[in-house]
Coordinates of C-alpha atoms in Angstrom, one line a residue:
M1 CA -13.0 76.4 120.3
K2 CA -11.2 79.5 121.4
D3 CA -7.9 78.0 120.1
K4 CA -9.5 77.2 116.8
I5 CA -10.7 80.8 116.3
V6 CA -7.2 82.1 117.3
R7 CA -5.6 79.7 114.7
I8 CA -8.1 80.9 112.0
G9 CA -7.4 84.5 112.8
I10 CA -3.6 83.9 112.5
F11 CA -4.2 82.1 109.2
L12 CA -6.2 85.1 107.8
V13 CA -3.6 87.6 108.9
C14 CA -0.9 85.5 107.1
L15 CA -3.1 85.3 104.0
L16 CA -3.5 89.2 104.0
F17 CA 0.2 89.7 104.5
I18 CA 1.0 87.4 101.6
Y19 CA -1.4 89.2 99.4
Q20 CA -0.3 92.6 100.3
F21 CA 3.5 92.1 100.0
A22 CA 3.8 89.2 97.6
V23 CA 0.9 89.0 95.3
K24 CA -0.3 92.6 95.0
P25 CA 3.0 94.0 93.7
L26 CA 2.9 91.5 90.9
I27 CA -0.7 92.4 89.7
K28 CA -0.7 94.4 86.5
K29 CA -2.8 97.4 86.4
D30 CA -4.0 98.9 83.1
G31 CA -1.0 100.5 81.5
D32 CA 1.5 99.2 84.1
I33 CA 4.4 96.9 83.5
K34 CA 4.6 93.6 85.5
E35 CA 7.5 93.7 87.8
A36 CA 9.1 91.6 90.4
S37 CA 9.9 93.2 93.8
S38 CA 13.6 93.2 92.7
D39 CA 12.7 94.9 89.4
L40 CA 14.8 92.4 87.5
G41 CA 13.1 90.8 84.5
W42 CA 10.3 93.5 84.6
A43 CA 9.6 93.0 80.9
K44 CA 9.9 89.2 80.8
N45 CA 6.2 88.5 80.6
D46 CA 5.5 91.3 78.1
I47 CA 7.8 90.4 75.3
I48 CA 6.8 87.9 72.6
K49 CA 9.9 85.8 71.8
E50 CA 10.6 85.1 68.2
K51 CA 12.6 82.3 66.8
D52 CA 16.1 83.3 65.4
K53 CA 15.5 86.8 66.5
Y54 CA 17.0 88.8 69.4
D55 CA 15.0 91.4 71.2
V56 CA 18.1 93.6 71.4
I57 CA 21.5 93.6 69.8
V58 CA 24.2 95.8 71.2
Y59 CA 27.1 96.4 68.8
G60 CA 30.3 97.3 70.6
E61 CA 32.0 96.2 73.9
E62 CA 32.9 99.6 75.2
P63 CA 31.7 100.3 78.7
E64 CA 28.5 102.0 77.6
G65 CA 27.8 98.9 75.5
L66 CA 28.3 96.6 78.4
A67 CA 25.9 98.8 80.4
A68 CA 23.3 98.7 77.7
S69 CA 23.5 95.0 77.2
L70 CA 23.3 94.3 80.9
A71 CA 20.4 96.6 81.3
A72 CA 18.5 95.0 78.4
A73 CA 19.2 91.4 79.6
R74 CA 18.3 92.2 83.2
S75 CA 15.0 93.6 81.9
G76 CA 14.1 90.1 80.5
A77 CA 15.1 90.8 76.9
K78 CA 16.9 88.3 74.8
T79 CA 20.1 90.2 74.2
L80 CA 23.2 89.8 72.0
L81 CA 26.4 91.7 72.7
V82 CA 28.7 91.9 69.7
A83 CA 32.4 92.4 70.6
S84 CA 34.9 93.3 68.0
G85 CA 37.8 91.9 70.1
S86 CA 38.5 88.5 71.6
D87 CA 37.5 89.7 75.1
L88 CA 35.6 92.5 76.7
G89 CA 38.6 94.8 77.4
G90 CA 37.7 97.3 74.8
L91 CA 39.3 100.8 74.9
P92 CA 39.7 100.9 78.7
C93 CA 42.3 98.2 78.3
S94 CA 43.8 99.4 75.0
S95 CA 44.1 102.9 76.2
L96 CA 44.9 102.2 79.8
D97 CA 42.0 104.4 80.9
F98 CA 40.5 103.0 84.1
N99 CA 39.2 106.3 85.5
F100 CA 35.8 105.0 86.9
E101 CA 35.4 107.9 89.3
I102 CA 31.7 108.6 90.1
L103 CA 30.6 111.9 88.9
K104 CA 29.1 114.1 91.7
G105 CA 26.5 116.9 91.5
V106 CA 26.5 120.3 93.2
N107 CA 25.3 118.7 96.5
N108 CA 27.9 115.8 96.2
E109 CA 25.1 113.5 95.1
A110 CA 26.2 110.6 92.9
L111 CA 25.0 111.1 89.4
G112 CA 25.9 107.7 87.8
G113 CA 23.5 104.9 87.0
K114 CA 23.1 101.6 89.1
I115 CA 25.1 99.5 86.6
F116 CA 28.0 102.1 86.5
K117 CA 28.1 102.1 90.3
E118 CA 28.0 98.4 90.5
I119 CA 30.9 98.0 88.1
A120 CA 32.9 100.8 89.7
S121 CA 32.4 99.1 93.0
Q122 CA 33.5 95.7 91.7
L123 CA 36.6 97.3 90.1
G124 CA 37.6 99.1 93.2
T125 CA 40.4 101.6 93.3
T126 CA 43.1 99.2 92.1
I127 CA 42.4 98.3 88.5
S128 CA 44.4 96.4 85.9
S129 CA 43.6 95.2 82.4
Q130 CA 43.3 91.7 83.7
K131 CA 41.0 92.7 86.6
Y132 CA 38.7 94.8 84.2
K133 CA 38.4 92.0 81.8
S134 CA 37.6 89.5 84.5
V135 CA 34.9 91.6 86.1
M136 CA 33.2 92.3 82.8
K137 CA 33.3 88.7 81.8
S138 CA 31.8 87.7 85.1
L139 CA 29.0 90.2 84.9
V140 CA 28.1 89.1 81.4
E141 CA 28.2 85.4 82.1
E142 CA 25.8 85.8 85.1
E143 CA 23.0 86.9 82.7
K144 CA 21.1 84.0 81.2
D145 CA 19.4 86.2 78.7
L146 CA 22.7 87.7 77.4
Q147 CA 24.9 86.1 74.8
V148 CA 28.2 87.4 73.4
V149 CA 29.7 87.1 70.0
Y150 CA 33.5 87.7 70.0
G151 CA 35.5 88.9 67.1
G152 CA 32.5 90.2 65.1
V153 CA 33.3 92.4 62.0
L154 CA 30.4 94.4 60.8
V155 CA 29.9 94.0 57.0
S156 CA 26.5 95.5 56.3
A157 CA 23.1 96.3 57.7
T158 CA 19.7 95.1 56.7
I159 CA 17.4 98.1 56.3
D160 CA 13.8 98.2 55.1
N161 CA 11.5 101.2 55.0
E162 CA 14.0 103.3 57.0
S163 CA 14.1 100.7 59.7
L164 CA 17.0 98.5 60.8
Y165 CA 16.2 94.8 61.0
G166 CA 19.4 93.0 60.9
I167 CA 23.3 93.1 60.7
N168 CA 25.7 91.0 58.8
L169 CA 28.9 90.0 60.6
V170 CA 32.0 88.1 59.8
V171 CA 32.8 85.8 62.7
D172 CA 35.5 83.2 62.5
K173 CA 35.9 84.0 58.7
K174 CA 32.1 83.2 58.2
E175 CA 29.5 85.7 57.4
T176 CA 26.3 85.4 59.5
S177 CA 23.2 87.4 59.7
Y178 CA 21.7 88.5 63.1
Y179 CA 18.2 89.9 63.4
A180 CA 16.6 91.9 66.3
K181 CA 13.7 94.2 67.2
R182 CA 16.1 96.9 68.5
F183 CA 19.8 97.7 67.9
I184 CA 22.2 99.9 70.0
D185 CA 25.3 101.2 68.4
A186 CA 28.0 101.2 71.3
S187 CA 31.0 101.2 69.0
K188 CA 33.6 104.0 69.5
N189 CA 33.3 105.5 66.0
G190 CA 29.6 104.7 65.2
D191 CA 30.3 101.9 62.8
L192 CA 26.7 100.7 62.6
L193 CA 25.3 104.2 62.4
F194 CA 27.8 104.8 59.5
K195 CA 26.5 101.7 57.7
C196 CA 23.0 103.0 58.2
N197 CA 23.9 106.4 56.5
V198 CA 23.1 108.5 59.6
P199 CA 24.3 112.0 59.1
F200 CA 27.2 113.2 61.2
T201 CA 29.7 116.0 61.7
K202 CA 33.4 115.5 62.6
G203 CA 35.2 117.3 65.4
A204 CA 34.3 121.0 65.4
D205 CA 32.7 121.0 62.0
D206 CA 29.5 122.5 63.5
L207 CA 31.6 125.5 64.5
N208 CA 33.0 125.7 60.9
L209 CA 36.4 124.6 62.2
K210 CA 37.3 121.9 59.7
N211 CA 39.5 119.0 60.8
I212 CA 39.8 120.5 64.3
Y213 CA 39.4 118.1 67.2
R214 CA 40.0 118.3 70.9
P215 CA 43.3 117.0 72.1
V216 CA 43.9 113.3 72.4
G217 CA 45.4 111.7 75.5
I218 CA 48.0 109.0 75.9
N219 CA 48.5 107.0 79.1
F220 CA 51.4 104.9 80.1
E221 CA 52.4 102.6 82.9
V222 CA 55.6 102.5 85.2
A223 CA 56.7 99.7 87.5
N224 CA 58.5 99.5 90.9
V225 CA 56.3 102.3 92.5
K226 CA 54.7 101.9 95.9
W227 CA 51.2 103.2 95.8
T228 CA 51.3 104.3 99.4
D229 CA 54.1 106.8 98.5
V230 CA 52.0 108.1 95.6
E231 CA 49.0 108.6 97.9
E232 CA 51.2 110.6 100.2
L233 CA 52.4 112.6 97.3
L234 CA 48.8 113.5 96.4
G235 CA 48.0 114.5 100.1
Q236 CA 46.5 117.9 100.8
N237 CA 49.8 119.3 102.2
K238 CA 51.8 118.3 99.1
I239 CA 49.5 118.9 96.1
A240 CA 50.6 122.5 95.6
R241 CA 54.3 121.3 95.5
L242 CA 53.4 118.6 93.0
K243 CA 51.7 121.0 90.7
D244 CA 54.8 123.3 90.8
V245 CA 57.1 120.4 89.8
L246 CA 54.8 119.2 87.0
S247 CA 54.6 122.8 85.6
Q248 CA 58.3 122.6 84.9
Y249 CA 58.0 119.7 82.4
Q250 CA 59.0 120.6 78.8
P251 CA 57.6 118.3 76.1
I252 CA 60.1 117.2 73.4
H253 CA 57.5 117.6 70.6
P254 CA 55.7 120.9 70.0
E255 CA 52.3 119.3 69.5
F256 CA 52.3 117.7 73.0
K257 CA 51.3 119.4 76.2
L258 CA 50.9 118.3 79.8
G259 CA 47.3 118.5 80.9
K260 CA 45.7 117.4 84.2
V261 CA 48.0 114.7 85.5
G262 CA 46.5 111.7 87.2
F263 CA 47.9 108.5 88.7
F264 CA 46.0 105.2 89.0
D265 CA 46.9 102.1 91.0
E266 CA 47.3 98.8 89.0
G267 CA 48.5 96.8 91.8
D268 CA 51.9 94.9 91.9
Q269 CA 53.7 98.2 92.3
K270 CA 52.5 99.4 88.8
V271 CA 51.0 102.8 88.3
I272 CA 49.2 104.3 85.2
V273 CA 50.2 107.9 84.5
Q274 CA 47.6 110.1 82.7
G275 CA 48.0 113.7 81.5
I276 CA 49.9 113.9 78.3
E277 CA 47.9 115.4 75.5
A278 CA 48.5 115.7 71.7
F279 CA 47.1 118.6 69.7
D280 CA 46.4 119.1 66.0
I281 CA 45.9 115.4 65.3
D282 CA 43.4 114.6 62.6
V283 CA 41.8 111.6 64.2
S284 CA 39.9 110.7 61.0
D285 CA 43.3 110.0 59.3
H286 CA 44.7 106.7 60.3
K287 CA 48.2 107.5 59.0
A288 CA 48.2 110.8 60.9
V289 CA 47.2 108.9 64.1
E290 CA 49.9 106.3 63.6
K291 CA 52.5 109.0 63.1
A292 CA 51.4 110.9 66.1
Y293 CA 51.6 107.6 68.2
V294 CA 55.3 107.1 67.4
K295 CA 55.9 110.6 68.9
A296 CA 53.6 109.8 71.8
V297 CA 55.7 106.8 72.8
E298 CA 58.7 109.0 72.9
E299 CA 56.9 111.7 74.9
T300 CA 55.7 109.1 77.5
K301 CA 59.2 107.8 78.0
N302 CA 60.5 111.3 78.4
F303 CA 57.8 112.2 80.9
A304 CA 58.5 108.9 82.8
G305 CA 62.1 110.0 83.0
F306 CA 61.0 113.4 84.3
L307 CA 58.9 111.8 87.1
K308 CA 61.9 109.5 88.0
D309 CA 64.2 112.5 88.4
R310 CA 61.8 115.0 90.1
L311 CA 59.5 113.0 92.4
I312 CA 60.6 110.8 95.3
P313 CA 57.9 108.1 94.9
F314 CA 59.1 107.5 91.3
Q315 CA 62.8 107.6 92.0
N316 CA 63.2 103.9 91.5
S317 CA 60.5 103.6 88.9
V318 CA 60.9 101.7 85.5
Y319 CA 59.1 102.7 82.4
E320 CA 56.8 99.7 81.5
S321 CA 54.8 100.5 78.4
T322 CA 52.7 103.0 76.6
A323 CA 49.0 102.3 75.9
D324 CA 48.2 100.8 72.6
K325 CA 45.8 103.6 71.6
F326 CA 45.1 107.2 72.2
I327 CA 42.1 108.3 74.3
I328 CA 40.0 110.0 71.6
N329 CA 36.7 111.6 72.8
D330 CA 36.0 113.8 69.8
Y331 CA 35.6 112.3 66.4
R332 CA 32.1 111.7 64.9
H333 CA 28.9 113.4 66.2
F334 CA 25.9 111.7 64.7
K335 CA 22.7 113.7 64.3
G336 CA 19.8 112.5 66.5
E337 CA 16.2 113.5 67.1
H338 CA 17.5 116.1 69.4
V339 CA 21.0 117.8 69.2
L340 CA 22.1 119.0 72.8
S341 CA 23.2 122.6 72.5
I342 CA 25.7 124.6 74.6
N343 CA 23.1 127.0 75.8
E344 CA 20.7 124.1 76.8
A345 CA 23.6 122.7 79.0
L346 CA 24.6 126.1 80.4
E347 CA 21.0 127.0 81.3
N348 CA 20.6 123.7 83.3
T349 CA 17.9 122.3 81.1
D350 CA 15.7 119.7 82.6
F351 CA 14.3 117.8 79.6
I352 CA 11.0 115.9 79.8
D353 CA 12.7 112.9 78.1
K354 CA 15.9 112.9 80.3
I355 CA 17.8 109.7 80.7
A356 CA 20.9 111.0 82.6
V357 CA 22.1 114.2 84.3
V358 CA 25.4 115.8 84.2
S359 CA 27.4 118.4 86.2
N360 CA 30.7 118.9 84.3
S361 CA 32.3 122.1 83.0
I362 CA 32.1 122.8 79.3
V363 CA 35.6 123.5 78.0
A364 CA 37.3 124.5 74.8
Y365 CA 40.7 125.2 73.5
S366 CA 42.1 128.4 71.9
Q367 CA 43.3 128.1 68.3
G368 CA 46.9 129.0 67.2
D369 CA 50.1 128.0 68.9
S370 CA 49.1 128.5 72.6
K371 CA 46.2 125.8 72.7
E372 CA 45.1 127.2 76.1
K373 CA 42.2 125.4 77.7
Y374 CA 39.3 127.6 78.9
V375 CA 36.0 127.0 80.6
I376 CA 33.0 128.2 78.6
G377 CA 30.8 127.7 81.7
K378 CA 29.9 125.3 84.5
P379 CA 26.3 124.0 84.6
A380 CA 25.0 123.3 88.0
L381 CA 23.1 120.3 86.5
F382 CA 21.8 119.5 83.0
S383 CA 20.1 116.6 81.5
I384 CA 20.6 114.4 78.5
P385 CA 17.4 113.7 76.6
L386 CA 16.5 110.4 75.1
G387 CA 16.2 112.2 71.7
C388 CA 20.1 112.5 71.7
T389 CA 20.3 108.6 71.5
I390 CA 17.8 108.2 68.7
P391 CA 19.4 108.8 65.3
K392 CA 17.8 110.7 62.4
D393 CA 16.6 108.9 59.3
I394 CA 16.6 105.4 60.6
D395 CA 14.4 103.5 63.1
N396 CA 14.9 100.6 65.6
L397 CA 18.3 102.0 66.4
Y398 CA 19.8 103.7 69.4
M399 CA 23.3 105.1 69.9
V400 CA 25.4 105.6 73.1
G401 CA 28.9 106.9 73.8
D402 CA 30.8 110.1 72.9
K403 CA 29.4 110.1 69.3
I404 CA 25.7 110.7 70.2
S405 CA 23.8 113.8 69.2
Y406 CA 25.7 116.5 71.2
S407 CA 27.1 119.7 69.7
S408 CA 30.9 119.6 69.7
L409 CA 31.1 122.1 72.5
V410 CA 28.7 120.2 74.8
S411 CA 30.5 116.9 74.2
S412 CA 33.4 118.2 76.3
G413 CA 31.1 118.1 79.3
T414 CA 29.7 114.7 78.7
T415 CA 32.9 112.6 78.6
G416 CA 33.8 110.0 81.1
Y417 CA 32.4 106.5 82.0
S418 CA 30.0 107.8 84.6
T419 CA 28.0 109.7 82.0
S420 CA 28.4 107.3 79.0
M421 CA 27.5 104.2 81.0
T422 CA 24.5 105.8 82.6
V423 CA 23.2 106.8 79.2
G424 CA 24.0 103.3 77.9
E425 CA 22.0 101.7 80.7
S426 CA 19.1 104.0 80.1
A427 CA 19.2 103.3 76.4
G428 CA 19.1 99.6 77.1
V429 CA 16.0 99.9 79.2
A430 CA 14.4 102.4 76.8
A431 CA 15.0 99.9 73.9
V432 CA 13.2 97.1 75.8
Y433 CA 10.4 99.5 77.0
S434 CA 9.7 100.5 73.4
I435 CA 9.4 96.8 72.4
V436 CA 6.8 96.4 75.3
K437 CA 5.0 99.5 74.2
N438 CA 5.1 98.2 70.6
Q439 CA 6.4 101.6 69.6
R440 CA 9.5 102.2 67.4
P441 CA 12.1 104.6 69.0
R442 CA 11.1 107.6 66.9
E443 CA 7.4 106.9 67.4
F444 CA 8.1 106.9 71.1
L445 CA 9.0 110.6 71.0
N446 CA 5.9 111.6 68.9
K447 CA 4.4 114.7 70.3
G448 CA 1.0 113.0 71.0
S449 CA 2.4 110.3 73.3
K450 CA 5.9 111.7 74.3
V451 CA 4.8 113.1 77.7
E452 CA 3.0 109.9 78.8
N453 CA 5.7 107.6 77.4
M454 CA 8.5 109.5 79.2
N455 CA 6.6 109.8 82.5
E456 CA 6.3 106.0 82.5
L457 CA 9.9 105.4 81.3
N458 CA 11.2 107.9 83.8
K459 CA 9.5 106.2 86.7
L460 CA 10.8 102.8 85.5
L461 CA 14.4 104.1 85.3
I462 CA 14.2 105.5 88.8
K463 CA 12.9 102.2 90.1
L464 CA 15.9 100.5 88.5
G465 CA 18.2 102.9 90.2
A466 CA 18.7 105.8 87.9
Y467 CA 19.3 109.3 89.5
L468 CA 16.8 111.5 87.5
P469 CA 15.6 114.4 89.7
N470 CA 13.3 117.1 88.6
F471 CA 15.1 120.4 88.9
K472 CA 14.8 124.0 88.1
I473 CA 18.1 125.8 88.4
K474 CA 18.5 129.3 87.1
N475 CA 21.7 130.4 85.2
P476 CA 23.0 133.4 87.2
N477 CA 23.3 135.5 84.1
V478 CA 19.9 135.2 82.5
D479 CA 18.5 138.4 84.0
S480 CA 21.3 140.5 82.6
W481 CA 20.3 142.9 79.8
V482 CA 23.2 141.6 77.6
Y483 CA 22.3 137.9 78.1
P484 CA 20.8 137.5 74.6
S485 CA 24.1 138.5 73.1
I486 CA 25.9 136.2 75.5
R487 CA 23.7 133.3 74.3
Q488 CA 24.6 134.1 70.7
L489 CA 28.3 134.2 71.3
N490 CA 28.1 131.0 73.4
T491 CA 26.9 129.0 70.3
L492 CA 30.3 129.7 68.8
G493 CA 32.3 129.0 71.9
I494 CA 34.3 132.3 71.8
I495 CA 33.6 133.7 75.3
S496 CA 34.4 132.2 78.7
S497 CA 32.7 132.5 82.1
G498 CA 34.8 130.0 84.0
N499 CA 33.7 127.6 86.6
N500 CA 32.0 130.4 88.5
N501 CA 29.9 131.4 85.4
D502 CA 31.2 134.9 85.7
Y503 CA 31.5 136.8 82.4
K504 CA 33.0 139.7 84.3
L505 CA 30.4 142.0 82.6
D506 CA 31.6 145.1 84.5
K507 CA 35.3 144.6 83.7
E508 CA 36.8 147.4 81.6
A509 CA 37.5 146.0 78.1
T510 CA 40.7 146.3 76.1
Q511 CA 40.8 146.9 72.3
K512 CA 42.4 143.4 71.8
E513 CA 39.4 141.8 73.4
F514 CA 36.9 143.5 71.0
A515 CA 39.0 143.0 67.9
A516 CA 39.7 139.3 68.7
L517 CA 36.1 138.6 69.4
L518 CA 35.0 140.1 66.1
L519 CA 37.6 138.1 64.2
N520 CA 36.9 134.8 65.8
G521 CA 33.1 135.3 65.5
V522 CA 33.3 136.0 61.8
A523 CA 35.6 133.0 61.2
R524 CA 33.1 130.6 63.0
L525 CA 29.8 131.9 62.0
A526 CA 30.7 132.4 58.2
P527 CA 34.3 131.3 57.4
E528 CA 33.7 132.4 53.8
K529 CA 33.6 136.0 55.1
Y530 CA 36.9 135.7 56.9
S531 CA 39.9 136.9 55.0
L532 CA 43.5 138.0 55.4
E533 CA 42.3 141.6 54.6
L534 CA 39.8 141.4 57.4
D535 CA 42.6 140.2 59.7
E536 CA 45.1 142.9 58.6
R537 CA 42.3 145.6 59.2
L538 CA 41.7 144.4 62.8
R539 CA 45.2 143.2 63.8
P540 CA 46.5 146.8 64.7
Y541 CA 44.0 146.9 67.5
F542 CA 45.5 143.8 69.2
T543 CA 46.6 146.0 72.1
D544 CA 45.9 146.0 75.9
K545 CA 44.9 149.7 75.8
G546 CA 41.5 150.5 77.1
L547 CA 38.5 150.4 74.7
T548 CA 37.0 153.9 74.5
L549 CA 33.7 154.5 72.8
D550 CA 35.5 156.3 69.9
K551 CA 38.0 153.5 69.5
A552 CA 35.3 150.8 69.5
A553 CA 33.5 152.7 66.7
E554 CA 36.9 153.0 64.8
I555 CA 37.3 149.2 65.1
L556 CA 33.9 148.5 63.7
L557 CA 34.5 150.9 60.8
A558 CA 37.9 149.2 60.2
M559 CA 36.2 145.9 60.2
N560 CA 33.9 147.2 57.4
G561 CA 36.9 148.5 55.4
Q562 CA 36.3 152.1 56.3
S563 CA 38.9 154.4 57.8
S564 CA 38.0 157.3 60.0
H565 CA 39.5 159.8 62.5
T566 CA 38.8 158.7 66.0
L567 CA 36.9 161.9 66.8
E568 CA 34.4 161.3 64.1
A569 CA 34.2 157.5 64.3
Y570 CA 31.3 157.3 66.7
I571 CA 29.0 159.4 64.7
K572 CA 30.0 157.7 61.4
A573 CA 29.5 154.2 63.0
C574 CA 26.0 155.2 64.2
T575 CA 25.2 156.5 60.7
K576 CA 26.3 153.3 59.1
G577 CA 24.0 151.4 61.5
L578 CA 27.0 149.6 63.3
I579 CA 25.7 151.0 66.6
N580 CA 22.0 151.1 66.8
D581 CA 19.9 153.5 68.8
A582 CA 19.4 151.2 71.8
M583 CA 23.2 150.6 72.1
A584 CA 23.9 154.2 71.7
L585 CA 21.8 155.0 74.8
R586 CA 23.6 152.4 76.8
L587 CA 27.0 153.6 75.6
R588 CA 26.3 157.2 76.5
D589 CA 28.9 158.9 78.7
K590 CA 31.0 155.7 78.8
K591 CA 34.7 156.6 78.9
I592 CA 36.1 152.9 78.8
L593 CA 33.6 150.3 77.7
T594 CA 33.0 147.2 79.8
L595 CA 32.7 143.6 78.6
N596 CA 28.9 143.7 78.6
H597 CA 29.0 146.4 75.9
V598 CA 31.7 144.5 74.0
Y599 CA 29.4 141.3 73.9
E600 CA 26.5 143.2 72.6
L601 CA 28.4 145.2 70.0
S602 CA 30.3 142.0 68.9
A603 CA 27.2 139.8 68.6
Y604 CA 25.3 142.5 66.6
N605 CA 28.2 143.3 64.2
I606 CA 29.3 139.7 63.6
S607 CA 25.8 139.0 62.4
L608 CA 25.6 142.2 60.4
Y609 CA 29.0 141.7 58.8
T610 CA 28.4 138.1 57.7
G611 CA 24.7 138.4 57.0
K612 CA 24.0 135.3 59.0
D613 CA 22.0 134.6 62.1
F614 CA 23.5 132.8 65.0
P615 CA 22.2 129.3 65.8
Q616 CA 18.9 129.6 67.7
K617 CA 19.6 127.1 70.6

């Protein structure tokens, strides 16, 4: 009898254990999503399958497209990946760009999504085109809910009532229609978005810099190099010497410069070399790109010869080939429900609808012959909102990659596979989640339901491996009295605080700094107000002499076409309203103005001269 009671007791304990850890996690509460303990297939039982219709179609085989399609399929959605090529090599293989380094935050935390980390781990540190294609093919083939169409050429889009329902592709010379509940454009140039007439800007159009793009990169490979020798070259005790040697390289074409040089192991004693950049290339002009590519091949061969002559690990190297394509990270910027601005990034904004976090410097390049790179600022951490992936004027469509709704300045800080693939993964999950919620993407962000929807999606993304911390990090400059002026000038990308976010507000200013800021500001805020006459009036002040109060007033009067003796310039500028009462109080008794005064005077007078307000964000 006693043994029977013990056996019953053990049986009941086992039942309780099974219920607690196997059954209970699968029970769906009101408003919850059914999920297995592994989180794979979390939406499987909540999606109604429709004949001849996919749940999600991802157009484009770039890394962010692969992440999006894997995320959607693993969620339990019937997914189609459309590849334009005959394999999944995409731009990583055609541009020899295998930099899958995991982006780190201020505390050295990994910021990439789960799928990015998984792929980076499988690729390892030795990556070749063959290995990349093999890993991607294997990952795709493992997913029973993921199909792939190769060689798909987009012909048109099927749109009804501002919603995308289908795409028409030519595959094997035959036109076929494919339908889905949600679409994700992961093509490099936004081909599907373009077919849907989503508005976009090109390059630095939003700064009124027409046909101006960030430099493009060109990689190449050399053979007969031992990677262990390269690793030794990159060691802590030799890196300074390496930088000194590389600084001596002289490009053979004036539009080419040497940027940050990197070496990547392909295996079999082959090394990919990164670092050559081409400036002033109109990437929207195919002929201009082709012409630049011919010069790029010559430049890579020349640099390969330089490495062979100057660096011991490359002394027996043999130039192998130049990548088939440039690395282009700045072309079209499509407008979404939210356009991520420079100040939102610099102010470490934590959006309620965040789907990824980033911690990169925001950089820009000076115009003219020098093409010097400068750091606008270095956010500690900023988030990318879901609204950046949802395009304007069309529904049922998401977008991922460099082309999504960033300002041109911010896009410099969001490049790289770590960020683009994390956004891609989150967009894939968000697409499936919107199907489960029976809300179209733009509905999902409606004010009435946005907070609730994003709280649920945020929790789900974190369960699936996303790093999406809540944070509140103060920009170190926000308490300065001149910060409102700094924000205004930041929108034009004409001031720099470097990686330390130090605007050197107390540094004594030069006449050149003030005059150049005024000229650049007018040209970017209102190019129609910029003229050769204005340039000629301010050019005499391009000197490194200290900026006195009287000289600052003289410069402002010259800007407005009025001459004045230095001794009377200040009174005249105040009378003309070029220096207001609040500024006059701050400028009192100043012998040499500091940069904080220059920023305030510049922002105020740029707006006054052009008659335009600065962008609000």
